[in-house]
Amino acid sequence: MFSNFIKQFSSVLYVQIWEDRLKVTDVTNNESFDDAPIVVIQTQEKGKKVISGIGKKAANSVKENEVAINPFSHPRALLSDFYVGEKLLQHAFKNLSNIKNLRPRPKVVMHPMEKTEGGLTAIEERAFRELALGAGAIEIKIHVGKPLNIHGFQFEEFQGQKKSDPSGEEKSQYSSNVATFLVYLVIVILALWYFGD
C-alpha cells in the first residue's frame, strides 16, 4: 500500500545507455544528466576503494591511485560491470532528484541504445532491470528500438519490451504434461497386464 502511494509521486526517468554515453532524462521537466559513463575509483591507504569522480571530466584527471571504469564497455554486451553501473545510475538519479537528502525512487524506462541486435536475451533484460532496481527504481520497463518521444510520455500506458514469448513456454509445458501422462499410462497398462491374472 505504501509503495503504491510512493509510485504516484515518483518521477519518471528515461535512461539511454550507449557504450560511451549515459543520458538520463526526467520526462516531467526535461532535465537531463548527459555524460560519459565513467566512474573513477580511488584506492585509499588501507586499501579501501571509494568513488572519487564520475564522468568525462573526472576521467581526464585520473591520479596515480585511481582507475577509471566504464561499466558499459565490453565487446559483446552493453553491461560489463554491474556494481559500478549501479553506482553510476544512483549518481545520475540523485543528480536529477529534487530531494537531495533522500534516495530517489523513480519509475524508470531502461533503453540500451546499442548491442541489441536480435533483441535482448532474458539474461540481459534481467540485468538491466536489476541494475535500475539497485539504483533505486521503484518500477522498471525495458525498451529496445527507436528513441522514445518523451513529450507527454505516460509511464503507465507504455508497454515496454514484451517478456519472452509465453506461447513457447506453454508449448513446452504442454509437451511435458503429455509425456508425463503417457509414462503413467504405460505404467498402468503394464500393471494391469502383470497383475490382471
Short mmCIF file of C-alpha atoms in Angstrom, two decimals:
data_model
loop_
_atom_site.label_atom_id
_atom_site.label_comp_id
_atom_site.label_asym_id
_atom_site.label_seq_id
_atom_site.Cartn_x
_atom_site.Cartn_y
_atom_site.Cartn_z
CA MET A 1 0.00 0.00 0.00
CA PHE A 2 2.81 2.42 0.93
CA SER A 3 4.73 1.51 -2.25
CA ASN A 4 1.62 2.32 -4.34
CA PHE A 5 1.47 5.71 -2.60
CA ILE A 6 5.15 6.34 -3.42
CA LYS A 7 4.63 5.32 -7.07
CA GLN A 8 2.01 8.06 -7.52
CA PHE A 9 4.57 10.75 -6.67
CA SER A 10 7.65 9.18 -8.28
CA SER A 11 9.40 10.95 -11.11
CA VAL A 12 9.74 9.13 -14.44
CA LEU A 13 13.28 8.79 -15.77
CA TYR A 14 14.21 7.74 -19.30
CA VAL A 15 17.66 6.07 -19.25
CA GLN A 16 19.51 5.77 -22.57
CA ILE A 17 22.73 3.75 -22.48
CA TRP A 18 25.49 3.74 -25.07
CA GLU A 19 28.99 2.38 -24.58
CA ASP A 20 30.42 5.91 -24.47
CA ARG A 21 27.42 7.89 -23.19
CA LEU A 22 24.76 7.80 -20.47
CA LYS A 23 21.73 10.06 -20.80
CA VAL A 24 19.10 10.10 -18.06
CA THR A 25 16.14 12.41 -18.68
CA ASP A 26 13.40 13.38 -16.24
CA VAL A 27 10.35 13.29 -18.53
CA THR A 28 8.30 15.71 -16.39
CA ASN A 29 10.68 18.68 -16.51
CA ASN A 30 13.00 17.59 -19.37
CA GLU A 31 16.14 17.97 -17.20
CA SER A 32 18.88 15.51 -18.03
CA PHE A 33 22.15 14.03 -16.86
CA ASP A 34 24.25 13.51 -20.00
CA ASP A 35 27.88 12.45 -19.60
CA ALA A 36 30.44 9.77 -20.37
CA PRO A 37 29.63 6.63 -18.33
CA ILE A 38 32.91 6.62 -16.45
CA VAL A 39 33.38 6.09 -12.71
CA VAL A 40 36.75 6.94 -11.17
CA ILE A 41 37.61 4.73 -8.21
CA GLN A 42 40.34 5.69 -5.78
CA THR A 43 42.25 3.18 -3.65
CA GLN A 44 42.95 4.74 -0.26
CA GLU A 45 45.87 3.99 2.10
CA LYS A 46 44.27 0.99 3.84
CA GLY A 47 43.08 -0.50 0.55
CA LYS A 48 39.55 0.87 0.80
CA LYS A 49 38.07 1.82 -2.57
CA VAL A 50 35.89 4.90 -2.92
CA ILE A 51 34.32 6.70 -5.87
CA SER A 52 36.27 9.90 -6.41
CA GLY A 53 34.62 11.15 -9.58
CA ILE A 54 32.10 10.48 -12.31
CA GLY A 55 32.04 11.48 -15.96
CA LYS A 56 34.39 12.66 -18.66
CA LYS A 57 35.90 15.47 -16.60
CA ALA A 58 36.83 13.09 -13.77
CA ALA A 59 38.29 10.59 -16.26
CA ASN A 60 40.59 13.26 -17.72
CA SER A 61 42.22 13.93 -14.34
CA VAL A 62 42.87 10.41 -13.02
CA LYS A 63 45.59 10.28 -10.34
CA GLU A 64 48.12 7.53 -9.67
CA ASN A 65 45.96 5.74 -7.08
CA GLU A 66 42.80 5.94 -9.20
CA VAL A 67 41.32 3.89 -12.00
CA ALA A 68 38.61 4.90 -14.48
CA ILE A 69 35.97 2.24 -15.20
CA ASN A 70 33.29 2.28 -17.89
CA PRO A 71 30.61 -0.23 -16.77
CA PHE A 72 29.02 -0.24 -20.24
CA SER A 73 32.13 -1.10 -22.26
CA HIS A 74 32.50 -4.70 -23.41
CA PRO A 75 32.99 -6.17 -26.92
CA ARG A 76 29.92 -8.46 -26.73
CA ALA A 77 27.46 -6.82 -24.34
CA LEU A 78 26.48 -3.37 -23.16
CA LEU A 79 26.88 -4.17 -19.46
CA SER A 80 30.31 -5.22 -18.19
CA ASP A 81 30.44 -4.16 -14.52
CA PHE A 82 27.14 -4.44 -12.67
CA TYR A 83 28.25 -2.84 -9.37
CA VAL A 84 29.90 0.18 -10.98
CA GLY A 85 26.94 0.60 -13.36
CA GLU A 86 24.58 0.62 -10.38
CA LYS A 87 26.65 3.32 -8.64
CA LEU A 88 26.70 5.39 -11.84
CA LEU A 89 22.89 5.21 -12.17
CA GLN A 90 22.48 6.09 -8.47
CA HIS A 91 24.57 9.21 -9.09
CA ALA A 92 22.51 10.18 -12.16
CA PHE A 93 19.20 9.60 -10.34
CA LYS A 94 20.35 11.67 -7.36
CA ASN A 95 21.61 14.40 -9.69
CA LEU A 96 18.09 14.77 -11.15
CA SER A 97 16.23 14.42 -7.85
CA ASN A 98 14.53 17.40 -6.21
CA ILE A 99 15.19 15.95 -2.76
CA LYS A 100 18.96 15.65 -2.34
CA ASN A 101 18.97 14.08 1.15
CA LEU A 102 16.80 11.05 0.34
CA ARG A 103 17.48 8.23 -2.08
CA PRO A 104 15.36 8.80 -5.21
CA ARG A 105 12.70 6.16 -6.02
CA PRO A 106 11.81 6.89 -9.67
CA LYS A 107 9.91 4.91 -12.27
CA VAL A 108 12.45 4.08 -14.97
CA VAL A 109 12.46 3.20 -18.66
CA MET A 110 15.77 1.48 -19.46
CA HIS A 111 16.79 1.82 -23.13
CA PRO A 112 20.02 0.14 -24.28
CA MET A 113 20.88 2.09 -27.43
CA GLU A 114 23.35 -0.36 -28.98
CA LYS A 115 24.43 -4.02 -28.99
CA THR A 116 20.79 -5.15 -29.09
CA GLU A 117 20.82 -6.94 -32.45
CA GLY A 118 18.18 -9.66 -32.35
CA GLY A 119 16.65 -8.19 -29.20
CA LEU A 120 17.71 -8.63 -25.60
CA THR A 121 18.17 -12.06 -24.08
CA ALA A 122 16.28 -12.84 -20.88
CA ILE A 123 19.60 -12.53 -19.02
CA GLU A 124 20.32 -9.07 -20.47
CA GLU A 125 16.78 -7.91 -19.75
CA ARG A 126 17.07 -9.09 -16.15
CA ALA A 127 20.48 -7.44 -15.77
CA PHE A 128 19.14 -4.05 -16.91
CA ARG A 129 16.05 -4.45 -14.72
CA GLU A 130 18.14 -5.29 -11.63
CA LEU A 131 20.61 -2.52 -12.45
CA ALA A 132 17.77 0.02 -12.23
CA LEU A 133 16.34 -1.64 -9.10
CA GLY A 134 19.71 -1.47 -7.37
CA ALA A 135 19.99 2.21 -8.30
CA GLY A 136 16.68 2.90 -6.54
CA ALA A 137 13.97 2.48 -9.20
CA ILE A 138 10.55 1.55 -7.84
CA GLU A 139 9.23 0.31 -11.21
CA ILE A 140 11.10 -0.55 -14.42
CA LYS A 141 10.19 -1.03 -18.07
CA ILE A 142 12.67 -2.03 -20.78
CA HIS A 143 12.60 -0.52 -24.28
CA VAL A 144 14.53 -1.62 -27.36
CA GLY A 145 14.28 0.26 -30.65
CA LYS A 146 13.99 3.89 -31.70
CA PRO A 147 14.36 6.64 -29.09
CA LEU A 148 11.12 7.47 -27.32
CA ASN A 149 9.30 10.77 -27.67
CA ILE A 150 9.18 11.89 -24.05
CA HIS A 151 6.84 14.86 -24.56
CA GLY A 152 3.57 13.85 -22.91
CA PHE A 153 5.04 10.44 -22.04
CA GLN A 154 2.76 8.30 -19.82
CA PHE A 155 4.68 5.59 -17.94
CA GLU A 156 1.56 3.57 -17.04
CA GLU A 157 0.43 3.36 -20.69
CA PHE A 158 3.87 2.45 -22.05
CA GLN A 159 4.21 -1.27 -22.73
CA GLY A 160 7.98 -1.60 -22.92
CA GLN A 161 9.64 -4.74 -24.22
CA LYS A 162 7.41 -7.76 -24.12
CA LYS A 163 8.52 -10.60 -21.93
CA SER A 164 9.87 -13.68 -23.68
CA ASP A 165 7.18 -15.39 -25.76
CA PRO A 166 4.92 -17.27 -23.34
CA SER A 167 3.47 -19.44 -26.12
CA GLY A 168 6.82 -21.23 -26.33
CA GLU A 169 6.70 -21.88 -22.60
CA GLU A 170 3.08 -23.09 -22.89
CA LYS A 171 4.01 -25.47 -25.72
CA SER A 172 6.92 -26.79 -23.69
CA GLN A 173 4.67 -27.23 -20.64
CA TYR A 174 2.04 -28.96 -22.80
CA SER A 175 4.65 -31.36 -24.24
CA SER A 176 5.93 -32.09 -20.76
CA ASN A 177 2.40 -32.82 -19.50
CA VAL A 178 1.67 -35.15 -22.44
CA ALA A 179 4.93 -37.04 -21.89
CA THR A 180 4.17 -37.44 -18.17
CA PHE A 181 0.65 -38.68 -18.96
CA LEU A 182 1.99 -41.23 -21.46
CA VAL A 183 4.52 -42.57 -18.93
CA TYR A 184 1.77 -43.00 -16.32
CA LEU A 185 -0.50 -44.65 -18.91
CA VAL A 186 2.20 -47.17 -19.83
CA ILE A 187 2.80 -47.95 -16.13
CA VAL A 188 -0.94 -48.52 -15.54
CA ILE A 189 -1.25 -50.77 -18.62
CA LEU A 190 1.79 -52.81 -17.58
CA ALA A 191 0.47 -53.11 -14.01
CA LEU A 192 -2.96 -54.27 -15.25
CA TRP A 193 -1.38 -56.77 -17.62
CA TYR A 194 1.00 -58.13 -14.97
CA PHE A 195 -1.42 -58.22 -12.03
CA GLY A 196 -4.57 -58.83 -14.09
CA ASP A 197 -4.35 -62.61 -13.97
#
